[in-house]
Coordinates of C-alpha atoms in Angstrom, one line a residue:
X202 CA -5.0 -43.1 25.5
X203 CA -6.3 -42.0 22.4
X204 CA -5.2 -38.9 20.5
X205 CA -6.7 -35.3 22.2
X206 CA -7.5 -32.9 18.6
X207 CA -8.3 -29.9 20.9
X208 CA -4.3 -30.4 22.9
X209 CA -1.6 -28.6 21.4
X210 CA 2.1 -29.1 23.2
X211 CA 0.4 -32.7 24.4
X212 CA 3.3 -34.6 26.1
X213 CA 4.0 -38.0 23.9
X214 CA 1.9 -40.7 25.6
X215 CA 3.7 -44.5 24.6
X216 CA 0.2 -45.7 24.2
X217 CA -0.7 -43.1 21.2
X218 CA -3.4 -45.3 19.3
X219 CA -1.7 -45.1 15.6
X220 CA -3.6 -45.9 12.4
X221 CA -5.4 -49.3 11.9
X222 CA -3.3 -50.4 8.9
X223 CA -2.5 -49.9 5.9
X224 CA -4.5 -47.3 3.1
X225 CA -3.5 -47.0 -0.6
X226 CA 0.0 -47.0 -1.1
X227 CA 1.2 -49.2 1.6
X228 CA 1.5 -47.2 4.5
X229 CA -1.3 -45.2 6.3
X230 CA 0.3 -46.8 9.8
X231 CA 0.4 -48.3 12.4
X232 CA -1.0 -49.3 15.4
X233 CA 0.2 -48.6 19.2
X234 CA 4.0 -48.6 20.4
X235 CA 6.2 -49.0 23.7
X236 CA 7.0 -46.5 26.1
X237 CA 10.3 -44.8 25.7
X238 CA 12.9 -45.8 28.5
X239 CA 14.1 -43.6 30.6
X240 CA 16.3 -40.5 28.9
X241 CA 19.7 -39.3 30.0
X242 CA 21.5 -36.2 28.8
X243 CA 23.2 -35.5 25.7
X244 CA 27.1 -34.7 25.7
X245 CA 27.4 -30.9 25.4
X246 CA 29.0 -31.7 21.7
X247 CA 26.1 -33.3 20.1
X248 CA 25.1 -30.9 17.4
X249 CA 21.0 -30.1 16.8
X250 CA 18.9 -31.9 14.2
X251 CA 16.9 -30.3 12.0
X252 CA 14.5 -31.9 9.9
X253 CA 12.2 -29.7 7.7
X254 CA 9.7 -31.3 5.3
X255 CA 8.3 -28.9 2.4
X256 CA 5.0 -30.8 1.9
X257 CA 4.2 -31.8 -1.5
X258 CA 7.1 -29.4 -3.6
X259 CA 8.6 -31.5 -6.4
X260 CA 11.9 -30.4 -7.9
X261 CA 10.2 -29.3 -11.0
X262 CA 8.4 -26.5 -9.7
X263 CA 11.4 -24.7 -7.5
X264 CA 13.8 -22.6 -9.1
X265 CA 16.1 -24.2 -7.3
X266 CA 16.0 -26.5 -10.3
X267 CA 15.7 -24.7 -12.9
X268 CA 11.9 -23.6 -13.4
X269 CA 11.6 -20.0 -14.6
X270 CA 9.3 -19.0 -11.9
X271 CA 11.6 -17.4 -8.6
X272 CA 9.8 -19.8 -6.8
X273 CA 11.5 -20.4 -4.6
X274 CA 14.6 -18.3 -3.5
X275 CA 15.3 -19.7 0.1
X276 CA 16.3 -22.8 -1.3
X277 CA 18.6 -20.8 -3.8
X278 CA 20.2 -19.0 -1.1
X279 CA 20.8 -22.0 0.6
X280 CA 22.7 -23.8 -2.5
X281 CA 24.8 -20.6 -2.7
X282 CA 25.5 -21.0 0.9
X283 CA 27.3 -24.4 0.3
X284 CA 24.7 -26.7 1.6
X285 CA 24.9 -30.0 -0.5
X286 CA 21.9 -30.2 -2.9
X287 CA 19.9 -32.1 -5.0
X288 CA 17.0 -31.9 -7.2
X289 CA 16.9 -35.8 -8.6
X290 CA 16.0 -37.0 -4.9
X291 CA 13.2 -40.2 -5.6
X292 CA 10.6 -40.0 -2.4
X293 CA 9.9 -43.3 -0.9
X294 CA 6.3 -43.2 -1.5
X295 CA 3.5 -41.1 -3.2
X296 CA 1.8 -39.9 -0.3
X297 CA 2.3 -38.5 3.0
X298 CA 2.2 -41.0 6.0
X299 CA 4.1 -44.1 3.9
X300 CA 7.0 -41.1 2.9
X301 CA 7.4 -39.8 6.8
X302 CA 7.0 -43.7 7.7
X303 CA 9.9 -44.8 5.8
X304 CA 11.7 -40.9 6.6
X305 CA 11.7 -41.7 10.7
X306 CA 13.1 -45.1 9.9
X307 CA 14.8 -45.7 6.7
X308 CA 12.9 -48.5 5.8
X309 CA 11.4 -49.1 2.6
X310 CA 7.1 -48.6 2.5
X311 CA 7.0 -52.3 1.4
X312 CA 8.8 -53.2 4.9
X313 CA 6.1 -52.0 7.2
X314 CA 4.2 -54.8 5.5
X315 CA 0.6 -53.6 5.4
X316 CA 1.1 -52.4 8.9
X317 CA 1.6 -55.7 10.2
X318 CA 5.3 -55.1 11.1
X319 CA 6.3 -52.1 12.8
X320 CA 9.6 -50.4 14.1
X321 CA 10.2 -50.3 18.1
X322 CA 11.1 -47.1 19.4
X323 CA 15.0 -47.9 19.3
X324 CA 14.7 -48.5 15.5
X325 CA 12.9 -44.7 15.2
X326 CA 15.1 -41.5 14.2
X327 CA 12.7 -40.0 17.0
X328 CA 13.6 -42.6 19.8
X329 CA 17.0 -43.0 19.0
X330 CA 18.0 -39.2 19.5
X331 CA 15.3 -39.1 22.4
X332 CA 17.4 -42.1 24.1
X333 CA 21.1 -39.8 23.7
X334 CA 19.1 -37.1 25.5
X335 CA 17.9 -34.6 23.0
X336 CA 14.8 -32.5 23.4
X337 CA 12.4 -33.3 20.5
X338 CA 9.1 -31.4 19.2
X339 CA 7.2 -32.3 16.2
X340 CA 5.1 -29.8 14.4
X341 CA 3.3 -30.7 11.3
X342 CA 1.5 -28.5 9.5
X343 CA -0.4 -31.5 7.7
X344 CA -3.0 -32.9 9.6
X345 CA -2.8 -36.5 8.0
X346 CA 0.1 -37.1 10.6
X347 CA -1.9 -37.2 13.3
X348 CA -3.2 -40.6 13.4
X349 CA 0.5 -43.0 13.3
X350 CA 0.8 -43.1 16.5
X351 CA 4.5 -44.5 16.8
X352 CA 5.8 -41.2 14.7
X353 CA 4.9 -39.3 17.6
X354 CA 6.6 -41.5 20.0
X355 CA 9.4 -40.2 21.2
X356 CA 8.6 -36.8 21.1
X357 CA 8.1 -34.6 24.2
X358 CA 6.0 -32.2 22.5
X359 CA 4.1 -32.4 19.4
X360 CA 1.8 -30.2 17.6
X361 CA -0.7 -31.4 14.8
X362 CA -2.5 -28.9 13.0
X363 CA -6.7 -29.8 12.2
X364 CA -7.0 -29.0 9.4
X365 CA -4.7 -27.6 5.8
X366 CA -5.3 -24.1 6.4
X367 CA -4.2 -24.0 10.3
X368 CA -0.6 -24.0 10.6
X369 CA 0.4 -22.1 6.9
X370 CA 2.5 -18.5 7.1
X371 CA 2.8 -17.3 10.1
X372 CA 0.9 -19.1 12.0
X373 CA 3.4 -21.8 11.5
X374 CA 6.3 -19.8 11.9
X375 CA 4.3 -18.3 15.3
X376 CA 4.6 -22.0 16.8
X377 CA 8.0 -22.5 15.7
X378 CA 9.0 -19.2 17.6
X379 CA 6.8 -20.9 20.8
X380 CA 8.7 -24.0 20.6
X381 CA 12.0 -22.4 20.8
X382 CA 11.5 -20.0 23.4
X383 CA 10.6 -23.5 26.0
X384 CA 13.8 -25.0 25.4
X385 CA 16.4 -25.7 27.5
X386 CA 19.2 -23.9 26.4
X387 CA 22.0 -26.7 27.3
X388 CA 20.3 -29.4 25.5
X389 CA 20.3 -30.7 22.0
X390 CA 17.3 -30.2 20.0
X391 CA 15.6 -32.2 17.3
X392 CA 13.2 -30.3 15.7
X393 CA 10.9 -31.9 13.0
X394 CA 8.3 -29.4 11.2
X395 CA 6.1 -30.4 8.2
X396 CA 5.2 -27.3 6.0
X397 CA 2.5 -27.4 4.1
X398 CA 1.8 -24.5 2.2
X399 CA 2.2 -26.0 -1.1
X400 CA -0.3 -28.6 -0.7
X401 CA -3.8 -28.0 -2.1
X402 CA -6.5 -26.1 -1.8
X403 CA -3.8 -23.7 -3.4
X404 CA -4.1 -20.2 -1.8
X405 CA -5.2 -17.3 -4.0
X406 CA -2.3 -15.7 -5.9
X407 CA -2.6 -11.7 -5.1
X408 CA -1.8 -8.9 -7.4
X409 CA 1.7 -7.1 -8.0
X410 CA 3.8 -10.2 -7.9
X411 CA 5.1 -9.4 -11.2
X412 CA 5.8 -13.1 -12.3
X413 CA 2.4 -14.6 -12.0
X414 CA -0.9 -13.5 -12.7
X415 CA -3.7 -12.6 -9.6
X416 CA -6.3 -15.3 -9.6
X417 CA -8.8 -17.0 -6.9
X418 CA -7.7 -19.9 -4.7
X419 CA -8.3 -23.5 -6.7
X420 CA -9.7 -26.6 -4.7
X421 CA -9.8 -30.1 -6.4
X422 CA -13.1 -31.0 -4.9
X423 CA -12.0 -34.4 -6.6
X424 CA -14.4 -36.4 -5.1
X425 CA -17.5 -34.5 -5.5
X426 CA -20.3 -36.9 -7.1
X427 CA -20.9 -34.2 -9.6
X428 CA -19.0 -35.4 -12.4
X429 CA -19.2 -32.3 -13.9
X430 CA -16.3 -30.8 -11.9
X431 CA -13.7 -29.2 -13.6
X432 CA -11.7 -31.8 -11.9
X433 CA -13.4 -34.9 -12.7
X434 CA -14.1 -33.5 -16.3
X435 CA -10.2 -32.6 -17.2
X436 CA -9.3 -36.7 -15.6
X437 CA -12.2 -38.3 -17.4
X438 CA -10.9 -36.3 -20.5
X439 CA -13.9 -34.7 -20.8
X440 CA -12.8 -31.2 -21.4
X441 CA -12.0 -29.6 -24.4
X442 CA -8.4 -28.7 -25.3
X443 CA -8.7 -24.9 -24.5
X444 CA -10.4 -25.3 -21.8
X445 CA -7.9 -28.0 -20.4
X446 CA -5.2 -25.7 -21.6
X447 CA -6.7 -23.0 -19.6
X448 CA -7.1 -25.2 -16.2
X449 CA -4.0 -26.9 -16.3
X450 CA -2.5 -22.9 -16.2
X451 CA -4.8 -21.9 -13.3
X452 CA -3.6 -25.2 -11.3
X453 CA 0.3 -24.3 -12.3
X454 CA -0.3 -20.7 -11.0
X455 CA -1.9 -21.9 -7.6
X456 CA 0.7 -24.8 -7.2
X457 CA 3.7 -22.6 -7.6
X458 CA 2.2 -19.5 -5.3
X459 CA 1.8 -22.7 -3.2
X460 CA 5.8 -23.4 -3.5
X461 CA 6.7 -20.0 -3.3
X462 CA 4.5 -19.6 0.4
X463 CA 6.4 -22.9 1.0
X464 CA 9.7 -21.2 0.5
X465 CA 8.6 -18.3 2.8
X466 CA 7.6 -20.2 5.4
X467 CA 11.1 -21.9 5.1
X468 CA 12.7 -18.9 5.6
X469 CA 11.0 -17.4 8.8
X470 CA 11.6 -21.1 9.9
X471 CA 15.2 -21.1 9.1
X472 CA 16.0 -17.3 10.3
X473 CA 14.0 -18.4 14.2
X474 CA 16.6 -21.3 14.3
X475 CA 19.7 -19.0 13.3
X476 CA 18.5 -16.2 16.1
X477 CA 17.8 -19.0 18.4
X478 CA 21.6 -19.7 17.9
X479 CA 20.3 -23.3 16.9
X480 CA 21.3 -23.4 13.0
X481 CA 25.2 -22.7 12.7
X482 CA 26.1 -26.3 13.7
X483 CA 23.0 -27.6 13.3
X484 CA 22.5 -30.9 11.3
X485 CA 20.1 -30.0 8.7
X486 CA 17.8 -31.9 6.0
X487 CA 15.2 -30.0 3.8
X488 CA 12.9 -32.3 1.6
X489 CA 10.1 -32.9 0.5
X490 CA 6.9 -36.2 0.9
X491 CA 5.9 -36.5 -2.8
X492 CA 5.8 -34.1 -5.9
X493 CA 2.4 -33.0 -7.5
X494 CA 0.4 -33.4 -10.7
X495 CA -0.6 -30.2 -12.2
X496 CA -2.8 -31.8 -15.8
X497 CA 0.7 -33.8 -16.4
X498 CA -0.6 -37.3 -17.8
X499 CA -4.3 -35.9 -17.6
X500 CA -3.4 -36.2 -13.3
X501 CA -4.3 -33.8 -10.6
X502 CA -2.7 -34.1 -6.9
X503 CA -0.6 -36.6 -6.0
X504 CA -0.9 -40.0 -4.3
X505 CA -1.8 -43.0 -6.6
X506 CA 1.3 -42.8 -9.6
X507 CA 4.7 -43.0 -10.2
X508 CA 5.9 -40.7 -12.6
X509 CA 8.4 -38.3 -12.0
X510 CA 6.3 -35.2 -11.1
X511 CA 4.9 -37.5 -8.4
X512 CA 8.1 -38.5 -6.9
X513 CA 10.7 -36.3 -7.9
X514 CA 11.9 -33.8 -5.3
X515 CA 14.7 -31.4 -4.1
X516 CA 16.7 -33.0 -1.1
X517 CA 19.2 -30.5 0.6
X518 CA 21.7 -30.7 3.3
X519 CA 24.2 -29.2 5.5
X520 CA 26.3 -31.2 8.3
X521 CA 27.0 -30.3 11.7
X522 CA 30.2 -29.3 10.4
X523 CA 32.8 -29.9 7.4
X524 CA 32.0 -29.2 4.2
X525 CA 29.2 -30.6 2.7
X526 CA 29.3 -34.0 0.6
X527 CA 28.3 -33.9 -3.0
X528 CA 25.0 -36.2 -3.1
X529 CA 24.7 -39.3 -5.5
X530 CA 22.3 -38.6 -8.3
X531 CA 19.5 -40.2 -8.3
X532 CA 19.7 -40.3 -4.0
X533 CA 16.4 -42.3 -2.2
X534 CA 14.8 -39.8 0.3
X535 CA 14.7 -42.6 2.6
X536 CA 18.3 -41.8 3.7
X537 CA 17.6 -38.6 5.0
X538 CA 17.7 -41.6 8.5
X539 CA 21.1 -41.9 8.0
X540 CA 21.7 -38.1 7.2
X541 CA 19.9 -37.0 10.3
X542 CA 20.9 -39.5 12.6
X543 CA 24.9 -39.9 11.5
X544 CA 25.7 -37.3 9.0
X545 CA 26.2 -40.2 6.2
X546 CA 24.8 -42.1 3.7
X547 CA 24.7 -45.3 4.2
X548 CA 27.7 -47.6 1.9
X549 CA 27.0 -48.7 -0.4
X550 CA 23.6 -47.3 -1.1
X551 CA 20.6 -49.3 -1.7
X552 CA 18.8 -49.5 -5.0
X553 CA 16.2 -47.3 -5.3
X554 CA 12.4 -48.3 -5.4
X555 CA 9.3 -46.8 -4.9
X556 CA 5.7 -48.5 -4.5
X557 CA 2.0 -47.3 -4.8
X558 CA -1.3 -49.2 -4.6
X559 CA -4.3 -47.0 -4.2
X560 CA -7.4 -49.1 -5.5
X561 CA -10.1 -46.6 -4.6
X562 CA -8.9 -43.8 -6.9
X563 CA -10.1 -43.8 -10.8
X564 CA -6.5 -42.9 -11.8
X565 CA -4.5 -45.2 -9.7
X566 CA -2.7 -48.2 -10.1
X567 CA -0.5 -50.7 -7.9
X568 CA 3.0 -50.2 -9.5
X569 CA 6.3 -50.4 -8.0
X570 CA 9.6 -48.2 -10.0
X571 CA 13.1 -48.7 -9.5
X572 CA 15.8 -46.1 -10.7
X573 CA 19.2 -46.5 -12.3
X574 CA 22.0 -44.1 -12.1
X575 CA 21.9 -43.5 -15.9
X576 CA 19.0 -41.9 -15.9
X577 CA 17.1 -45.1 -16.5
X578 CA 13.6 -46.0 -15.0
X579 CA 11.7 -49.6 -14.5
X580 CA 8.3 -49.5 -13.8
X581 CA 6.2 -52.8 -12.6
X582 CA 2.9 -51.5 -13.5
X583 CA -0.6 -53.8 -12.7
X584 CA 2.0 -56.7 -14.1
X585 CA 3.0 -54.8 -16.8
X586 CA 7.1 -54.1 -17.4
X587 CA 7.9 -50.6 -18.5
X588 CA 11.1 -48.4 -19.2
X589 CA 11.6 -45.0 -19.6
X590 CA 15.0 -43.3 -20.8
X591 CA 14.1 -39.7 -18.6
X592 CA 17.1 -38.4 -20.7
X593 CA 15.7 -38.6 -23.9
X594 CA 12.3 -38.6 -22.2
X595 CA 11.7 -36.8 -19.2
X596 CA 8.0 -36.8 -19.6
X597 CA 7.5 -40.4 -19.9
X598 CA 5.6 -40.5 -23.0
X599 CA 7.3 -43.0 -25.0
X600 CA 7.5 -46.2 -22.7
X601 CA 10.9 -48.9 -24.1
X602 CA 10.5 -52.6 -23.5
X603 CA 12.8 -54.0 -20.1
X604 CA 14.5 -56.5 -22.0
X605 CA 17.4 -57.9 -19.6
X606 CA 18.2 -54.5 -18.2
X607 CA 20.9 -55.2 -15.2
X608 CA 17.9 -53.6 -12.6
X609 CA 15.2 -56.0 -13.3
X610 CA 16.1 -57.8 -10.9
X611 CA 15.5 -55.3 -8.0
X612 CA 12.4 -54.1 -10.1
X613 CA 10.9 -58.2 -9.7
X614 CA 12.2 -58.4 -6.0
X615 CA 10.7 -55.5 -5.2
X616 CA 7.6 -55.7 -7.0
X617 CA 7.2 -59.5 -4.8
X618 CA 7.6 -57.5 -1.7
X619 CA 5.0 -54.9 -2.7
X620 CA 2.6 -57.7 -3.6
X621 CA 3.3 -59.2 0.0
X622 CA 2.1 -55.8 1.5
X623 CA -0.5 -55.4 -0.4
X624 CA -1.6 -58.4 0.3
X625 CA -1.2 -57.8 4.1
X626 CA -2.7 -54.9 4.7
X627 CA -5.0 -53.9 7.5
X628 CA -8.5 -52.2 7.1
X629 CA -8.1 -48.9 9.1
X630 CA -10.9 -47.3 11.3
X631 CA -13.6 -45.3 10.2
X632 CA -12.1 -42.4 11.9
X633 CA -9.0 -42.6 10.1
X634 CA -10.6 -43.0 6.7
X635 CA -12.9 -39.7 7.2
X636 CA -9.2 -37.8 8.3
X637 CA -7.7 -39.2 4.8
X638 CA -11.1 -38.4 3.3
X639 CA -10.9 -35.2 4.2
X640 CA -7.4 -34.8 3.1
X641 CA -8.3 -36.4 -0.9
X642 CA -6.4 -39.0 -0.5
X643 CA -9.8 -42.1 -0.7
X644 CA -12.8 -41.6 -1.7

């Protein structure tokens, strides 16, 4: 049964066709899963899960921490409320579908293998909750999730927007409220929504915000022929510096309006789940996929590196009940598994690694990074070994040798396991490369 574009609230089918393989980074998935067995019903006691995912919002851009743009103010409020937070969380990929691979299963983007291996539904966050009883509905904002078939699995109702523009504001906030009002009040609920307001085309920044100047919506168009394009001229470094002074502002001011929508659309979110009485003891996690480049390293979007902007993101959580646990710094996103399903991290945790391989894009390279708790970075890049001290050099501009730093190690194990992927990975449909097409992410 393939995938119905013009069904919203579509039951999951077990025979979802997924994506052919693997694209770019290692993890445009998969292909088709089991049915789910049988459910039962939850205990009364079992506490919702909420899982929110503020589509491409690094931590750099959020005045959560610490840019001086009130960007985003939710967020804030949430902090002050006492929910554990974090703004040195390191996504598990660069992109969409390999992050929310690895985020409904905790694995590492190099263990789906190029889409040859893939998880059963017992081993999914999604199946797992579905199999204690819970009601589950997925609704992502971010059309790229359509296609991984086995994500949806497990849910009884999903909705996937068409396109970028669909589901941002209140339109998402409109389904939400939809959702909520179908539920059975005596059940559990896990609730998954993608928001994707910050992700580009950024919207048009209106007049009378006070902290940001009115200006018209920007679109990348990056893979326009024309190389002309104020995109591919600023990459190529083509443009002159006052003019690439002037477009890197107009891409910060759309990015952050971006953020800020983001944060709205948190909020309504948020206050539909406190009146639907289905927040209080909830068990929540708010993250993001992947950061965003806005003319940092001469980059635009996101997807194909891994320096910080790219991967850096906040990571915020509040239990079903206690207080909440102070997060390790740096924490892998990938645990937001354990957090969702158990309330813990896992002990001890994992190192922390993070691979990208997107061939087709002029600015990408295949690269794996692993980070340090000391603010210490290794980067396999194309072969090439890299450190960066992000204390002394948060922008990564002045690459150290490795030496016999105590993580190379992990950086060469994992860089063997990225080359495996790589190295296994499937050739997807034509269908699914005009839906990634469409989203920038090949050309």
């Amino acid at each position: 049964m393939a995938w119905s574009m013009a069904t919203r609230w579509r039951p999951a089918l077990g025979g979802l066709i997924g994506l052919g393989g693997l694209i770019g980074l290692g993890g445009a998935l998969l292909s088709r899963g089991s049915p789910l067995s049988e459910l039962g019903l939850a205990p009364a006691t079992d506490p919702d899960v909420i899982f929110i995912v503020l589509d491409t919002v690094r931590s750099s851009s959020t005045s959560l921490c610490g840019h001086d743009r009130p960007t985003t103010p939710v967020l804030e409020s949430l902090k002050r409320q006492g929910w554990a937070t974090t703004c040195r969380a390191v996504t598990p990929g660069t992109w969409t579908v390999p992050s929310h691979a690895s985020f409904f299963t905790g694995w590492e983007v190099s263990d789906f293998e190029g889409g040859a291996r893939q998880p059963t539904p017992e081993q999914t966050l999604t199946g797992q909750l579905a199999a204690r009883g819970y009601q589950t509905a997925m609704i992502s904002a971010n059309m790229v999730l359509k296609e991984p078939g086995w994500i949806g699995e497990g849910f009884d109702t999903l909705e996937i927007a068409h396109s970028f523009s669909e589901l941002k504001g209140d339109a998402l906030s409109g389904s939400v409220a939809a959702r909520l009002e179908a539920l059975d009040p005596d059940r559990p609920l896990f609730l998954f929504v993608n928001v994707v307001d910050a992700h580009a085309p950024y919207p048009a920044v209106p007049e009378g915000l006070g902290w940001i100047e009115p200006q018209r919506p920007v679109q990348h168009r990056m893979w326009l022929k024309d190389r002309q394009t104020p995109f591919n001229r600023y990459v190529s470094g083509e443009m002159g510096d006052a003019e690439a002074r002037r477009y890197r502002r107009r891409l910060a001011n759309g990015y952050d309006y971006g953020v800020f929508q983001a944060d709205r659309s948190l909020g309504r979110i948020l206050g539909l789940l406190r009146g639907a009485d289905r927040l209080g003891h909830a068990r929540v996690v708010i993250t993001s996929d992947h950061g965003e480049f806005v003319g940092e390293h001469q980059l635009v979007g996101h997807g194909d590196t891994l320096y910080e902007p790219g991967v850096r993101v906040p990571l915020l959580f509040h239990p079903a009940a206690g207080p909440s646990p102070v997060l390790p710094e740096p924490l892998s996103a990938r645990h937001v598994f354990e957090l969702l399903l158990e309330g813990a991290l896992p002990d001890p945790e994992p190192p922390i690694s993070v691979v990208t391989h997107q061939p087709s894009q002029r600015t990408s390279y295949s690269g794996v990074a692993v980070w340090g708790p000391d603010e210490q970075k290794l980067l396999w890049r194309d072969g090439t070994l890299q450190r960066f001290d992000l204390s002394a050099d948060p922008g990564e501009l002045r690459p150290l040798p490795v030496g016999q730093h105590p993580l190379l190690p992990v950086l060469e194990a994992s860089a063997e396991a990225h080359n495996h992927a790589v190295a296994s990975t499937r050739s997807p449909g034509e269908e699914t490369i005009e839906l990634l097409r469409a989203a920038g992410y090949v050309e």
